[in-house]
mmCIF file with all atom_site columns, C-alpha atoms in Angstrom:
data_model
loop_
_atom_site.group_PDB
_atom_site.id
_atom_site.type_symbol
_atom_site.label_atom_id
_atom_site.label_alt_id
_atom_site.label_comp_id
_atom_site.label_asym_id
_atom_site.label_entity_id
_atom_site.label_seq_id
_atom_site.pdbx_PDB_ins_code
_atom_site.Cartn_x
_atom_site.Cartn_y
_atom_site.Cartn_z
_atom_site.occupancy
_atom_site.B_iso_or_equiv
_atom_site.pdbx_formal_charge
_atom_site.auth_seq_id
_atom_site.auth_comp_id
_atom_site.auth_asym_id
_atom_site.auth_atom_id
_atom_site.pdbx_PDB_model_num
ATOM 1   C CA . UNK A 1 1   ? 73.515  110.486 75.402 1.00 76.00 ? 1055 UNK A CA 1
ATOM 2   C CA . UNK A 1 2   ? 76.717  111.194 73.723 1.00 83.00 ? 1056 UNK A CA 1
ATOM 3   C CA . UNK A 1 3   ? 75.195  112.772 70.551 1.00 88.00 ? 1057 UNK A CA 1
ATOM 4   C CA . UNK A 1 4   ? 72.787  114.907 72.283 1.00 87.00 ? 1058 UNK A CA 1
ATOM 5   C CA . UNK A 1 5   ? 75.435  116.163 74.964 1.00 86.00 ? 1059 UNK A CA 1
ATOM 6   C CA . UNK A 1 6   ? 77.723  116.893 71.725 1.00 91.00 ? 1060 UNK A CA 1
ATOM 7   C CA . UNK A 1 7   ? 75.029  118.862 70.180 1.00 92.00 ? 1061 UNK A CA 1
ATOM 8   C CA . UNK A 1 8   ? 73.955  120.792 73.166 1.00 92.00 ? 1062 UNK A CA 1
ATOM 9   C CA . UNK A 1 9   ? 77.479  121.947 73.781 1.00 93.00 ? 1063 UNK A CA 1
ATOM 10  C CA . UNK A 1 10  ? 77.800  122.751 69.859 1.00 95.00 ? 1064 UNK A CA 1
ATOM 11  C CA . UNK A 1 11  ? 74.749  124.445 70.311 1.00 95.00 ? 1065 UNK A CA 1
ATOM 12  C CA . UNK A 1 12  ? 75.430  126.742 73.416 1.00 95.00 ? 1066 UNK A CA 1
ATOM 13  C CA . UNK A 1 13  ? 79.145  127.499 71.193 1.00 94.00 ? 1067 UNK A CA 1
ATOM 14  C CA . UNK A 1 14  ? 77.005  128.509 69.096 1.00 95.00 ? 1068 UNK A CA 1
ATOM 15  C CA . UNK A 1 15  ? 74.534  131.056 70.712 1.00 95.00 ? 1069 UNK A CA 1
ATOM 16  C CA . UNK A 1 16  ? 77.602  131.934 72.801 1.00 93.00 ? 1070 UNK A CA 1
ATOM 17  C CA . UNK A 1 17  ? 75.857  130.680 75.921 1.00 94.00 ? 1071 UNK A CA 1
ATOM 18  C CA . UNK A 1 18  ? 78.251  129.208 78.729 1.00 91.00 ? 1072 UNK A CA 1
ATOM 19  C CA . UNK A 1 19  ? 77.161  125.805 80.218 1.00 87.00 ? 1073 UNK A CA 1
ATOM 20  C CA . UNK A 1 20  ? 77.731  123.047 82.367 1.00 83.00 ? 1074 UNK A CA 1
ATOM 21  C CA . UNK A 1 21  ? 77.928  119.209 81.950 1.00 81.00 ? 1075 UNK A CA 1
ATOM 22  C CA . UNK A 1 22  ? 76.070  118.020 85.214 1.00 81.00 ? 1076 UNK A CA 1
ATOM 23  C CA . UNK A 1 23  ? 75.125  114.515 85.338 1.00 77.00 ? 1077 UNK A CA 1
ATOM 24  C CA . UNK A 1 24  ? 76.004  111.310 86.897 1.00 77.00 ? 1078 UNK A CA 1
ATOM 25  C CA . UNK A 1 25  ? 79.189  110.057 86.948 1.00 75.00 ? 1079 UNK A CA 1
ATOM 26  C CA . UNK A 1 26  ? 80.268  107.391 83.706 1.00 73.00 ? 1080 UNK A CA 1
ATOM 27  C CA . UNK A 1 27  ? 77.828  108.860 81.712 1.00 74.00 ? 1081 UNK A CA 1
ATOM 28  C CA . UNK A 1 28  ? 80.453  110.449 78.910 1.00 84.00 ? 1082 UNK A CA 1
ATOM 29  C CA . UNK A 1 29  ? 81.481  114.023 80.033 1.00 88.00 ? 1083 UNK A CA 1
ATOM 30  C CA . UNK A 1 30  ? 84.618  113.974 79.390 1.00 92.00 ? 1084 UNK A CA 1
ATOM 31  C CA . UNK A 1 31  ? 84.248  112.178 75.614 1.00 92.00 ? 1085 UNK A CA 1
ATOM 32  C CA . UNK A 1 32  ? 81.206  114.828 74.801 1.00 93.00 ? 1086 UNK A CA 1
ATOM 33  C CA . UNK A 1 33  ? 83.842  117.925 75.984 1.00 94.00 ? 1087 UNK A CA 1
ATOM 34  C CA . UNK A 1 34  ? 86.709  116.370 73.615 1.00 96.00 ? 1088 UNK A CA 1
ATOM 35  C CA . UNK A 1 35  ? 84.170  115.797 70.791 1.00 95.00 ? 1089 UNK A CA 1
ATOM 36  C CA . UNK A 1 36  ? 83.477  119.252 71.307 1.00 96.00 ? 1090 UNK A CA 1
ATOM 37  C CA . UNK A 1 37  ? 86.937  120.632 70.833 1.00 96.00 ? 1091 UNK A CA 1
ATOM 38  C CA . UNK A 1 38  ? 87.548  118.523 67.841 1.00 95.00 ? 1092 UNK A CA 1
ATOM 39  C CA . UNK A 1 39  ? 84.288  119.380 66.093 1.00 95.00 ? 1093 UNK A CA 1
ATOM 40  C CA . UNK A 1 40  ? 85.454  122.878 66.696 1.00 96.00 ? 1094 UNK A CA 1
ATOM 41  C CA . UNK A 1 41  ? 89.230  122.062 64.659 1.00 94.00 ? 1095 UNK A CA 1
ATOM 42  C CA . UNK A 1 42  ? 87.745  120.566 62.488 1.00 93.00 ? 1096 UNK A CA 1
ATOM 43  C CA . UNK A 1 43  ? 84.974  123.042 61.280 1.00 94.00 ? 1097 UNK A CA 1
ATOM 44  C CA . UNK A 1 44  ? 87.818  125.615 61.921 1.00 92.00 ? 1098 UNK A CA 1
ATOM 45  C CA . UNK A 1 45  ? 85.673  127.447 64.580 1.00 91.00 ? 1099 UNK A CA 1
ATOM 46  C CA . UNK A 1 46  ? 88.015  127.369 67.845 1.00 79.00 ? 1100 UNK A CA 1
ATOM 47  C CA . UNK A 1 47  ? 89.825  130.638 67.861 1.00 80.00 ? 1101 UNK A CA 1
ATOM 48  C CA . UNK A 1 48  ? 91.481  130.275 70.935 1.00 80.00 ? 1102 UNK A CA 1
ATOM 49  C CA . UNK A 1 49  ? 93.154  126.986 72.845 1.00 92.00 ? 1103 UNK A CA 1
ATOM 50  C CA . UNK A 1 50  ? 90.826  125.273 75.637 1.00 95.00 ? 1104 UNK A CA 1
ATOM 51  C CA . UNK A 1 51  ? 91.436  125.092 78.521 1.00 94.00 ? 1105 UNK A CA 1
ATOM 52  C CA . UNK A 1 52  ? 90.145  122.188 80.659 1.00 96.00 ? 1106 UNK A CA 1
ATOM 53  C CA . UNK A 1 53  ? 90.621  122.784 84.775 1.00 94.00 ? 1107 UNK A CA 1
ATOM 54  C CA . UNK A 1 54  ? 90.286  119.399 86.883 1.00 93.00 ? 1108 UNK A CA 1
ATOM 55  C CA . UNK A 1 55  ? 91.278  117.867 89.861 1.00 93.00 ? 1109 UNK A CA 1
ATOM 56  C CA . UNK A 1 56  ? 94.630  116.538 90.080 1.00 94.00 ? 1110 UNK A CA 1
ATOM 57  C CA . UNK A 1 57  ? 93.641  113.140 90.161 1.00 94.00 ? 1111 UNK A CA 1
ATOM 58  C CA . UNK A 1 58  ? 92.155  113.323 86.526 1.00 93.00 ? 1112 UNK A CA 1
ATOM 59  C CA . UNK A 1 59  ? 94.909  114.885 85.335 1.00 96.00 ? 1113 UNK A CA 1
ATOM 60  C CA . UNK A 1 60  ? 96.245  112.355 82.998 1.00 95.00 ? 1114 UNK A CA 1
ATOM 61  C CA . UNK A 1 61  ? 92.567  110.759 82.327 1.00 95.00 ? 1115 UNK A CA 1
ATOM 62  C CA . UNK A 1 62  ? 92.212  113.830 80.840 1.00 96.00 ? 1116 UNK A CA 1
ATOM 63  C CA . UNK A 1 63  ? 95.253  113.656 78.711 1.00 97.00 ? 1117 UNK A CA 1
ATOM 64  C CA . UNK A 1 64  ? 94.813  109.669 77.803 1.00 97.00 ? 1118 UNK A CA 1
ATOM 65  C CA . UNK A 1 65  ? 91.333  110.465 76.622 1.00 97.00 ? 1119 UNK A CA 1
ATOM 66  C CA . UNK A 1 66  ? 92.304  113.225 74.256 1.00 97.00 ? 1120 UNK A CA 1
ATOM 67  C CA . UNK A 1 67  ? 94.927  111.088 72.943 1.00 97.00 ? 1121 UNK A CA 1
ATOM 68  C CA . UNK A 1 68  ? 92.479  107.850 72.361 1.00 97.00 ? 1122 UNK A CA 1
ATOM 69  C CA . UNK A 1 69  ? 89.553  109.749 71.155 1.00 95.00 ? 1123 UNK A CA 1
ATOM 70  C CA . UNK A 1 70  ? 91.210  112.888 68.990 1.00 96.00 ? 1124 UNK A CA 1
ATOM 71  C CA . UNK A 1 71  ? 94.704  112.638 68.505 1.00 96.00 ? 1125 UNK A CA 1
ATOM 72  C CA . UNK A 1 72  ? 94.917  115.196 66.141 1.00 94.00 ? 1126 UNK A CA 1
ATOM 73  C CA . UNK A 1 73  ? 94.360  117.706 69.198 1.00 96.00 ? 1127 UNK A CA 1
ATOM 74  C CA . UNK A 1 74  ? 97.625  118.597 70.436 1.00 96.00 ? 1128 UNK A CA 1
ATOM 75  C CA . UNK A 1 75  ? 96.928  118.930 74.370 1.00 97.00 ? 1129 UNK A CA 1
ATOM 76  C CA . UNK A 1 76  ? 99.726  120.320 77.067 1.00 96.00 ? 1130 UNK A CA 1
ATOM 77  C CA . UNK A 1 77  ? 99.687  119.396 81.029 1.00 97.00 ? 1131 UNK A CA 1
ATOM 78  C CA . UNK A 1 78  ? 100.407 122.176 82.907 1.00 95.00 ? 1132 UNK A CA 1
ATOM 79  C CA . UNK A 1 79  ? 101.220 120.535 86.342 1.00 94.00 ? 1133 UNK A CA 1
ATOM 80  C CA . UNK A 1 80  ? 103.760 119.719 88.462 1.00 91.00 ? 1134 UNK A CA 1
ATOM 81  C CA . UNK A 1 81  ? 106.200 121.589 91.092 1.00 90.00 ? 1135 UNK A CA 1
ATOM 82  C CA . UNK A 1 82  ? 106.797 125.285 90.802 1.00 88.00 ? 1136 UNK A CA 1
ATOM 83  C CA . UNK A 1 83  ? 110.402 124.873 89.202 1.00 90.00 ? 1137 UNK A CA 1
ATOM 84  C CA . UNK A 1 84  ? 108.920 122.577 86.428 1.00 90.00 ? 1138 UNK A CA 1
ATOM 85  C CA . UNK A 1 85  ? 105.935 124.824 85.894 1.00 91.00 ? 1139 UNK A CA 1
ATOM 86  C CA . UNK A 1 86  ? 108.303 127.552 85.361 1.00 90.00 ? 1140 UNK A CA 1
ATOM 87  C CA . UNK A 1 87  ? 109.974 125.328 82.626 1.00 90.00 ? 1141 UNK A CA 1
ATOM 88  C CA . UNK A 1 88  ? 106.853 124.793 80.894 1.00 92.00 ? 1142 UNK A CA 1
ATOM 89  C CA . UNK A 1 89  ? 105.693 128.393 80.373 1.00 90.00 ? 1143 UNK A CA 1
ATOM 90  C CA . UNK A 1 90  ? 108.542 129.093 78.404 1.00 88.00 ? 1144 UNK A CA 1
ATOM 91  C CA . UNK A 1 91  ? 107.635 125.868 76.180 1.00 90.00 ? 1145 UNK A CA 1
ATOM 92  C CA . UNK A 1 92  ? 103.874 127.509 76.032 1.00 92.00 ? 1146 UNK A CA 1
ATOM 93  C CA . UNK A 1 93  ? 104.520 130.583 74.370 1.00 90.00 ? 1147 UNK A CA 1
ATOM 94  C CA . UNK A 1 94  ? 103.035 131.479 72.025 1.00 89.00 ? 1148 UNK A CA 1
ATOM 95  C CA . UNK A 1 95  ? 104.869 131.952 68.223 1.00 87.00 ? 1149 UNK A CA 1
ATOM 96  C CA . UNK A 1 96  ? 105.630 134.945 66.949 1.00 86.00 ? 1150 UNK A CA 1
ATOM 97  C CA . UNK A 1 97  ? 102.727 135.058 64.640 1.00 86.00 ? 1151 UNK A CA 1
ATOM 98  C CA . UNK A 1 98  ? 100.670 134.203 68.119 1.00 84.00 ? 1152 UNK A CA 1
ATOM 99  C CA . UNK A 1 99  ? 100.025 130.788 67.645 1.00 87.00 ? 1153 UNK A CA 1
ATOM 100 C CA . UNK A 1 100 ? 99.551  128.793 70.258 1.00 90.00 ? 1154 UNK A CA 1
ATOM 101 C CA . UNK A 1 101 ? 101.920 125.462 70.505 1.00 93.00 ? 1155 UNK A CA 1
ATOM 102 C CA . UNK A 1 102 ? 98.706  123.378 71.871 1.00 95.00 ? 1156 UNK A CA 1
ATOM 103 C CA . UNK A 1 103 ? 95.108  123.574 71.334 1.00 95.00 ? 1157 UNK A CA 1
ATOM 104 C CA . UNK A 1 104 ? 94.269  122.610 74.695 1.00 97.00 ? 1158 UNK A CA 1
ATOM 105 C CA . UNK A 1 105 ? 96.010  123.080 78.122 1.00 97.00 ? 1159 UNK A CA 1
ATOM 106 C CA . UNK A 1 106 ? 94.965  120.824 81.222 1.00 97.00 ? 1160 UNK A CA 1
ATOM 107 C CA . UNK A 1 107 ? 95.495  122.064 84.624 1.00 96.00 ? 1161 UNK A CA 1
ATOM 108 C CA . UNK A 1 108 ? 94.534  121.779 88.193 1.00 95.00 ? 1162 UNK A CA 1
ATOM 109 C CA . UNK A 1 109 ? 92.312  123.678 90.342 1.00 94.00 ? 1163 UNK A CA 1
ATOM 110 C CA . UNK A 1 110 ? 95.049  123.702 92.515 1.00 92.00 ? 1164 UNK A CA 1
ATOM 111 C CA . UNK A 1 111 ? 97.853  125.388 90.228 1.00 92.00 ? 1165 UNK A CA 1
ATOM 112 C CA . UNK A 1 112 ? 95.086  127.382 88.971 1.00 89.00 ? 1166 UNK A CA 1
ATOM 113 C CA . UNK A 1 113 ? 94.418  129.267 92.685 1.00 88.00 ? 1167 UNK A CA 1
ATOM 114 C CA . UNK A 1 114 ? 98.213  129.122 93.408 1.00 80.00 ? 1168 UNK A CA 1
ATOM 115 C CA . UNK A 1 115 ? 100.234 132.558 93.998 1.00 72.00 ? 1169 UNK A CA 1
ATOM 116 C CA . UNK A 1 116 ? 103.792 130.934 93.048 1.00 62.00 ? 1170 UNK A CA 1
ATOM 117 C CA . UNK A 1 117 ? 102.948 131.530 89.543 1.00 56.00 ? 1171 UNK A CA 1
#
């Protein structure tokens, strides 16, 4: 399952098709998203950072995973109060050759709808 998710999602990158990952839960969603992303770094095709949107609960499943399964990825956590959010943006800027300091950036739904920001 984890190949052929991979190579659907490469696939749709590809065609420049959007898609969703819809199955059961346990069945490798998350691994097949970060294989993604690091397929992309690797073949140099990512232009942009990702940006992965979850509930706040798997917050920091989303960061261990990255970590165990493609360290070189360097992945920020937006969350946390307002004040500290503040504090981060400034860290998140881009360079001044517009480089971004992360190539992915995992939020909440929640800080996502907020108006403080």
């Amino acid at each position: 399952y984890q190949l052929v998710g991979l190579n659907w999602l490469y696939l749709l990158f590809k065609q420049k098709i959007n898609g969703i990952l819809a199955d059961e839960m346990g069945l490798g969603k998350t691994i097949q998203t970060i294989a993604l992303f690091s397929l992309l770094k690797q073949r140099n095709e990512a232009q942009l950072p990702h940006l992965v949107i979850a509930p706040s609960t798997a917050l920091e499943n989303w960061v261990r995973e990255f970590k165990e399964w493609a360290p070189d990825l360097k992945v920020a956590l937006y969350h946390g109060a307002a004040k500290d959010r503040q504090q981060l943006r400034s860290q998140l800027l881009p360079s001044e050759d517009g480089v971004a300091p992360f190539d992915v950036l995992v939020t909440s739904y929640n800080i996502c709808i907020s108006k403080a920001d």
